[in-house]
Short mmCIF file of C-alpha atoms and ligand atoms in Angstrom, two decimals:
data_model
loop_
_atom_site.label_atom_id
_atom_site.label_comp_id
_atom_site.label_asym_id
_atom_site.label_seq_id
_atom_site.Cartn_x
_atom_site.Cartn_y
_atom_site.Cartn_z
CA MET A 1 55.99 37.85 -35.98
CA SER A 2 56.25 35.68 -32.94
CA MET A 3 59.15 35.89 -30.59
CA THR A 4 61.39 32.99 -29.76
CA ILE A 5 61.92 31.80 -26.23
CA LEU A 6 64.66 29.35 -25.40
CA VAL A 7 64.07 26.99 -22.49
CA ILE A 8 67.03 25.10 -21.02
CA GLU A 9 65.77 22.57 -18.48
CA ASP A 10 66.85 18.98 -17.91
CA GLU A 11 63.68 17.73 -16.21
CA PRO A 12 61.55 16.53 -19.15
CA GLN A 13 58.22 17.03 -17.47
CA ILE A 14 58.87 20.62 -16.40
CA ARG A 15 60.34 21.37 -19.83
CA LYS A 16 57.29 20.01 -21.63
CA VAL A 17 54.87 21.92 -19.44
CA MET A 18 56.78 25.17 -20.01
CA GLU A 19 56.95 24.56 -23.75
CA GLY A 20 53.22 23.95 -23.87
CA TYR A 21 52.27 27.05 -21.93
CA LEU A 22 54.67 29.32 -23.81
CA ARG A 23 53.46 28.05 -27.20
CA GLN A 24 49.89 28.55 -26.12
CA ALA A 25 50.82 32.12 -25.21
CA GLY A 26 51.92 32.62 -28.83
CA TYR A 27 55.68 32.25 -28.58
CA GLN A 28 57.98 30.10 -30.63
CA VAL A 29 59.78 27.79 -28.26
CA LEU A 30 63.16 26.15 -28.58
CA SER A 31 64.35 23.85 -25.86
CA ALA A 32 67.38 21.97 -24.69
CA ALA A 33 67.84 19.37 -21.97
CA ASP A 34 71.47 20.13 -21.19
CA GLY A 35 73.73 23.14 -20.89
CA VAL A 36 76.00 22.54 -23.86
CA THR A 37 73.14 22.13 -26.35
CA GLY A 38 71.31 25.04 -24.77
CA LEU A 39 74.23 27.44 -25.01
CA ALA A 40 74.82 26.45 -28.65
CA LEU A 41 71.14 27.06 -29.43
CA ALA A 42 71.27 30.48 -27.76
CA GLN A 43 74.30 31.41 -29.85
CA GLN A 44 72.75 30.20 -33.11
CA GLU A 45 69.18 31.36 -32.68
CA LYS A 46 69.58 34.53 -30.57
CA PRO A 47 66.25 34.10 -28.77
CA ALA A 48 64.29 37.06 -27.40
CA LEU A 49 64.44 35.58 -23.91
CA LEU A 50 66.03 32.65 -22.10
CA VAL A 51 64.42 30.54 -19.38
CA LEU A 52 67.37 28.85 -17.75
CA ASP A 53 67.43 26.13 -15.13
CA LEU A 54 70.22 26.55 -12.60
CA MET A 55 71.13 22.90 -12.05
CA LEU A 56 71.90 21.29 -15.39
CA PRO A 57 74.12 18.50 -16.64
CA GLY A 58 77.16 19.65 -18.57
CA LEU A 59 77.20 23.40 -18.20
CA ASP A 60 75.05 24.69 -15.36
CA GLY A 61 72.95 27.86 -15.37
CA TRP A 62 75.68 29.97 -13.75
CA GLU A 63 78.25 29.02 -16.35
CA ILE A 64 75.84 29.60 -19.23
CA THR A 65 74.98 33.03 -17.84
CA ARG A 66 78.64 33.87 -17.40
CA ARG A 67 79.46 32.88 -20.97
CA LEU A 68 76.50 34.76 -22.44
CA ARG A 69 77.28 37.90 -20.46
CA SER A 70 80.89 37.89 -21.59
CA SER A 71 79.90 37.41 -25.24
CA SER A 72 81.04 40.03 -27.74
CA ASP A 73 77.59 39.82 -29.36
CA PRO A 74 75.33 42.42 -27.67
CA ALA A 75 72.24 40.28 -28.39
CA LEU A 76 73.73 37.56 -26.17
CA ALA A 77 75.47 39.78 -23.63
CA SER A 78 72.19 41.54 -22.85
CA LEU A 79 69.87 38.55 -23.39
CA TYR A 80 67.07 38.62 -20.82
CA ILE A 81 67.53 35.61 -18.54
CA ILE A 82 64.95 34.17 -16.19
CA MET A 83 66.73 31.71 -13.91
CA LEU A 84 64.87 28.74 -12.50
CA THR A 85 66.12 27.60 -9.16
CA ALA A 86 65.09 24.89 -6.77
CA ARG A 87 66.74 26.68 -3.89
CA VAL A 88 64.60 29.00 -1.89
CA GLU A 89 67.27 30.50 0.31
CA GLU A 90 67.51 34.22 0.01
CA THR A 91 71.28 34.13 -0.35
CA GLU A 92 71.02 31.86 -3.34
CA ARG A 93 68.65 34.28 -4.97
CA ILE A 94 70.98 37.19 -4.42
CA VAL A 95 73.88 35.21 -5.79
CA GLY A 96 71.73 34.37 -8.80
CA LEU A 97 71.26 38.04 -9.49
CA GLU A 98 74.93 38.67 -9.03
CA MET A 99 75.56 36.04 -11.65
CA GLY A 100 73.76 38.28 -14.09
CA ALA A 101 70.26 36.84 -14.42
CA ASP A 102 67.53 39.45 -14.88
CA ASP A 103 64.85 37.61 -12.98
CA TYR A 104 64.46 34.30 -11.18
CA VAL A 105 61.66 31.88 -10.45
CA THR A 106 61.81 29.41 -7.60
CA LYS A 107 60.57 25.86 -8.14
CA PRO A 108 57.91 24.66 -7.82
CA PHE A 109 56.30 27.45 -9.82
CA SER A 110 53.04 27.85 -11.66
CA PRO A 111 53.47 27.81 -15.44
CA ARG A 112 51.03 30.72 -15.68
CA GLU A 113 53.25 32.75 -13.40
CA LEU A 114 56.24 31.99 -15.61
CA VAL A 115 54.33 33.01 -18.75
CA ALA A 116 53.29 36.23 -17.00
CA ARG A 117 56.93 37.01 -16.18
CA VAL A 118 58.02 36.25 -19.75
CA ARG A 119 55.29 38.44 -21.18
CA ALA A 120 56.08 41.33 -18.82
CA ALA A 121 59.78 41.16 -19.63
CA LEU A 122 59.24 41.09 -23.39
CA ARG A 123 56.71 43.91 -23.27
CA ARG A 124 59.20 45.97 -21.31
CA LEU A 125 62.02 45.23 -23.74
CA GLU A 126 59.75 46.13 -26.63
CA THR A 127 58.68 49.50 -25.18
CA GLN A 128 62.31 50.28 -24.58
CA THR A 129 63.15 49.59 -28.23
CA ASN A 130 60.12 51.41 -29.60
CA ARG A 131 60.50 54.53 -27.57
CA GLY A 132 62.15 56.17 -30.55
CA PRO A 133 65.23 58.32 -30.54
CA VAL A 134 65.98 59.23 -26.99
CA GLN A 135 68.62 61.39 -25.52
CA VAL A 136 72.15 60.06 -25.21
CA LEU A 137 73.38 60.82 -21.70
CA VAL A 138 76.99 61.76 -21.13
CA PHE A 139 78.68 62.42 -17.81
CA GLY A 140 82.42 62.76 -18.13
CA LYS A 141 83.68 59.49 -19.56
CA LEU A 142 80.41 57.68 -18.97
CA ARG A 143 78.09 57.56 -21.96
CA LEU A 144 74.67 55.91 -22.16
CA ASP A 145 72.85 55.47 -25.45
CA PRO A 146 69.20 54.51 -24.78
CA THR A 147 68.43 53.74 -28.44
CA TYR A 148 71.12 51.11 -28.76
CA ARG A 149 71.08 50.33 -25.05
CA THR A 150 74.83 50.64 -24.78
CA ILE A 151 77.10 51.98 -22.08
CA ARG A 152 80.59 53.17 -22.70
CA LEU A 153 83.10 54.11 -20.08
CA ALA A 154 86.19 55.84 -21.46
CA ASP A 155 85.26 54.38 -24.88
CA GLU A 156 85.15 50.83 -23.55
CA VAL A 157 81.81 49.04 -23.87
CA VAL A 158 80.39 48.01 -20.48
CA GLU A 159 78.13 44.96 -20.75
CA LEU A 160 75.11 45.28 -18.48
CA THR A 161 72.09 43.08 -17.95
CA SER A 162 68.79 44.53 -19.01
CA THR A 163 67.86 45.30 -15.42
CA GLU A 164 71.20 46.91 -14.65
CA PHE A 165 70.85 49.05 -17.75
CA ASP A 166 67.39 50.24 -16.73
CA LEU A 167 68.62 51.12 -13.27
CA LEU A 168 71.63 53.05 -14.54
CA HIS A 169 69.48 54.83 -17.12
CA TYR A 170 67.12 55.92 -14.37
CA PHE A 171 69.96 57.07 -12.16
CA MET A 172 71.55 59.04 -14.99
CA ARG A 173 68.29 60.81 -15.80
CA HIS A 174 68.18 62.07 -12.22
CA PRO A 175 71.75 62.89 -11.26
CA GLY A 176 72.25 63.64 -7.59
CA ARG A 177 68.74 62.63 -6.58
CA PRO A 178 68.58 59.96 -3.86
CA PHE A 179 66.22 57.05 -4.41
CA THR A 180 64.89 54.51 -1.95
CA ARG A 181 65.18 50.83 -2.79
CA ALA A 182 61.39 50.67 -3.13
CA GLU A 183 61.50 53.40 -5.79
CA LEU A 184 64.23 51.55 -7.64
CA LEU A 185 62.14 48.36 -7.52
CA ASP A 186 59.56 50.21 -9.63
CA VAL A 187 62.27 50.78 -12.22
CA THR A 188 63.26 47.13 -12.37
CA GLN A 189 59.57 46.19 -12.18
CA GLU A 190 60.29 43.19 -10.09
CA ASP A 191 57.15 41.80 -8.59
CA ALA A 192 57.50 42.88 -4.98
CA SER A 193 54.22 41.45 -3.79
CA GLY A 194 55.96 39.23 -1.25
CA ASP A 195 58.43 40.21 1.41
CA LEU A 196 59.45 43.74 0.47
CA SER A 197 62.69 43.78 2.41
CA ALA A 198 63.85 40.67 0.57
CA TYR A 199 63.13 42.32 -2.75
CA GLU A 200 64.88 45.46 -1.65
CA ARG A 201 67.99 43.40 -1.14
CA THR A 202 67.87 42.43 -4.81
CA ILE A 203 68.37 46.14 -5.54
CA ASP A 204 71.54 45.99 -3.44
CA ALA A 205 72.72 43.09 -5.60
CA HIS A 206 72.00 44.98 -8.82
CA VAL A 207 73.78 48.08 -7.52
CA LYS A 208 76.75 46.01 -6.43
CA ASN A 209 77.01 44.56 -9.93
CA LEU A 210 76.70 47.98 -11.52
CA ARG A 211 79.46 49.34 -9.32
CA GLN A 212 81.74 46.46 -10.17
CA LYS A 213 81.13 46.86 -13.87
CA LEU A 214 81.67 50.60 -13.65
CA GLY A 215 84.94 49.99 -11.92
CA GLY A 216 84.27 50.80 -8.31
CA ALA A 217 83.08 49.01 -5.23
CA GLY A 218 82.21 49.90 -1.69
CA ARG A 219 80.21 52.63 -0.08
CA HIS A 220 81.89 55.56 -1.78
CA SER A 221 82.38 54.00 -5.17
CA ARG A 222 82.20 56.32 -8.09
CA PHE A 223 78.94 57.02 -9.92
CA ILE A 224 76.58 55.30 -7.49
CA GLU A 225 76.73 56.48 -3.93
CA THR A 226 75.07 54.94 -0.89
CA VAL A 227 72.85 57.48 0.83
CA HIS A 228 72.70 56.40 4.44
CA GLY A 229 69.17 55.66 5.63
CA VAL A 230 67.72 56.26 2.18
CA GLY A 231 69.19 54.21 -0.63
CA TYR A 232 71.32 55.23 -3.58
CA ARG A 233 72.01 58.14 -5.87
CA PHE A 234 73.94 58.76 -9.04
CA VAL A 235 76.88 61.08 -8.61
CA PRO A 236 78.17 62.46 -11.90
CA PRO A 237 81.96 62.26 -12.14
CA MET A 238 83.86 65.50 -11.71
CA THR A 239 84.64 66.85 -15.13
CA SER A 240 87.60 69.05 -15.77
CA GLY A 241 87.12 71.82 -18.30
CA ALA A 242 84.11 71.73 -20.59
CA ALA A 243 81.59 69.06 -19.69
CA1 CA B 301 67.72 20.79 -13.20
#
């Protein structure tokens, strides 16, 4: 069974090269040259992964990400998104992560590098699904189910990206323990071979998103606390009565 990758990219040459490399790597590839067609394909075909160009005619990459993330279908809300961007500025990258992409690749990129990222992401998603029945974690009103990869807060479903889920899962398995950004990078398995401090800032972006989705922001937000000079830790909510 081969997995389906959806590529949304308006530049024909880049699209064709990506299609070729991904097919050669054994994936089924669907592609679209504009945002509207691409989003419709994602909704119909529910691909295993989406390679999404940021600048697109019609709907751009941000808007597509926003719509997928707010979908009521968990397969779309948690769809792994690799964003392609022509902008190298660090701020743009951070904003990209805040928009809910799981990973990003800056143009020009090597198609082999993209295939490597796709393969790593899918392997990771697969191990997560095949890990078998794992413990459901409950802290007060926060409930994480690793088997179904769902988070509920006071019975409301919280939609997280794949990376945000992995981070929260890690935090919740080690309540109270402070982690450095470098340690958390291991959890997200982002390739930090370049400038480490830049990558560490992507952790800040992920944590910021998590806090927002869990209903708190700022230094002393609930659940994830900033540990000055270290990084972050998960603080279980105070529970009244029986936990
Ligand atoms: Ca483009």
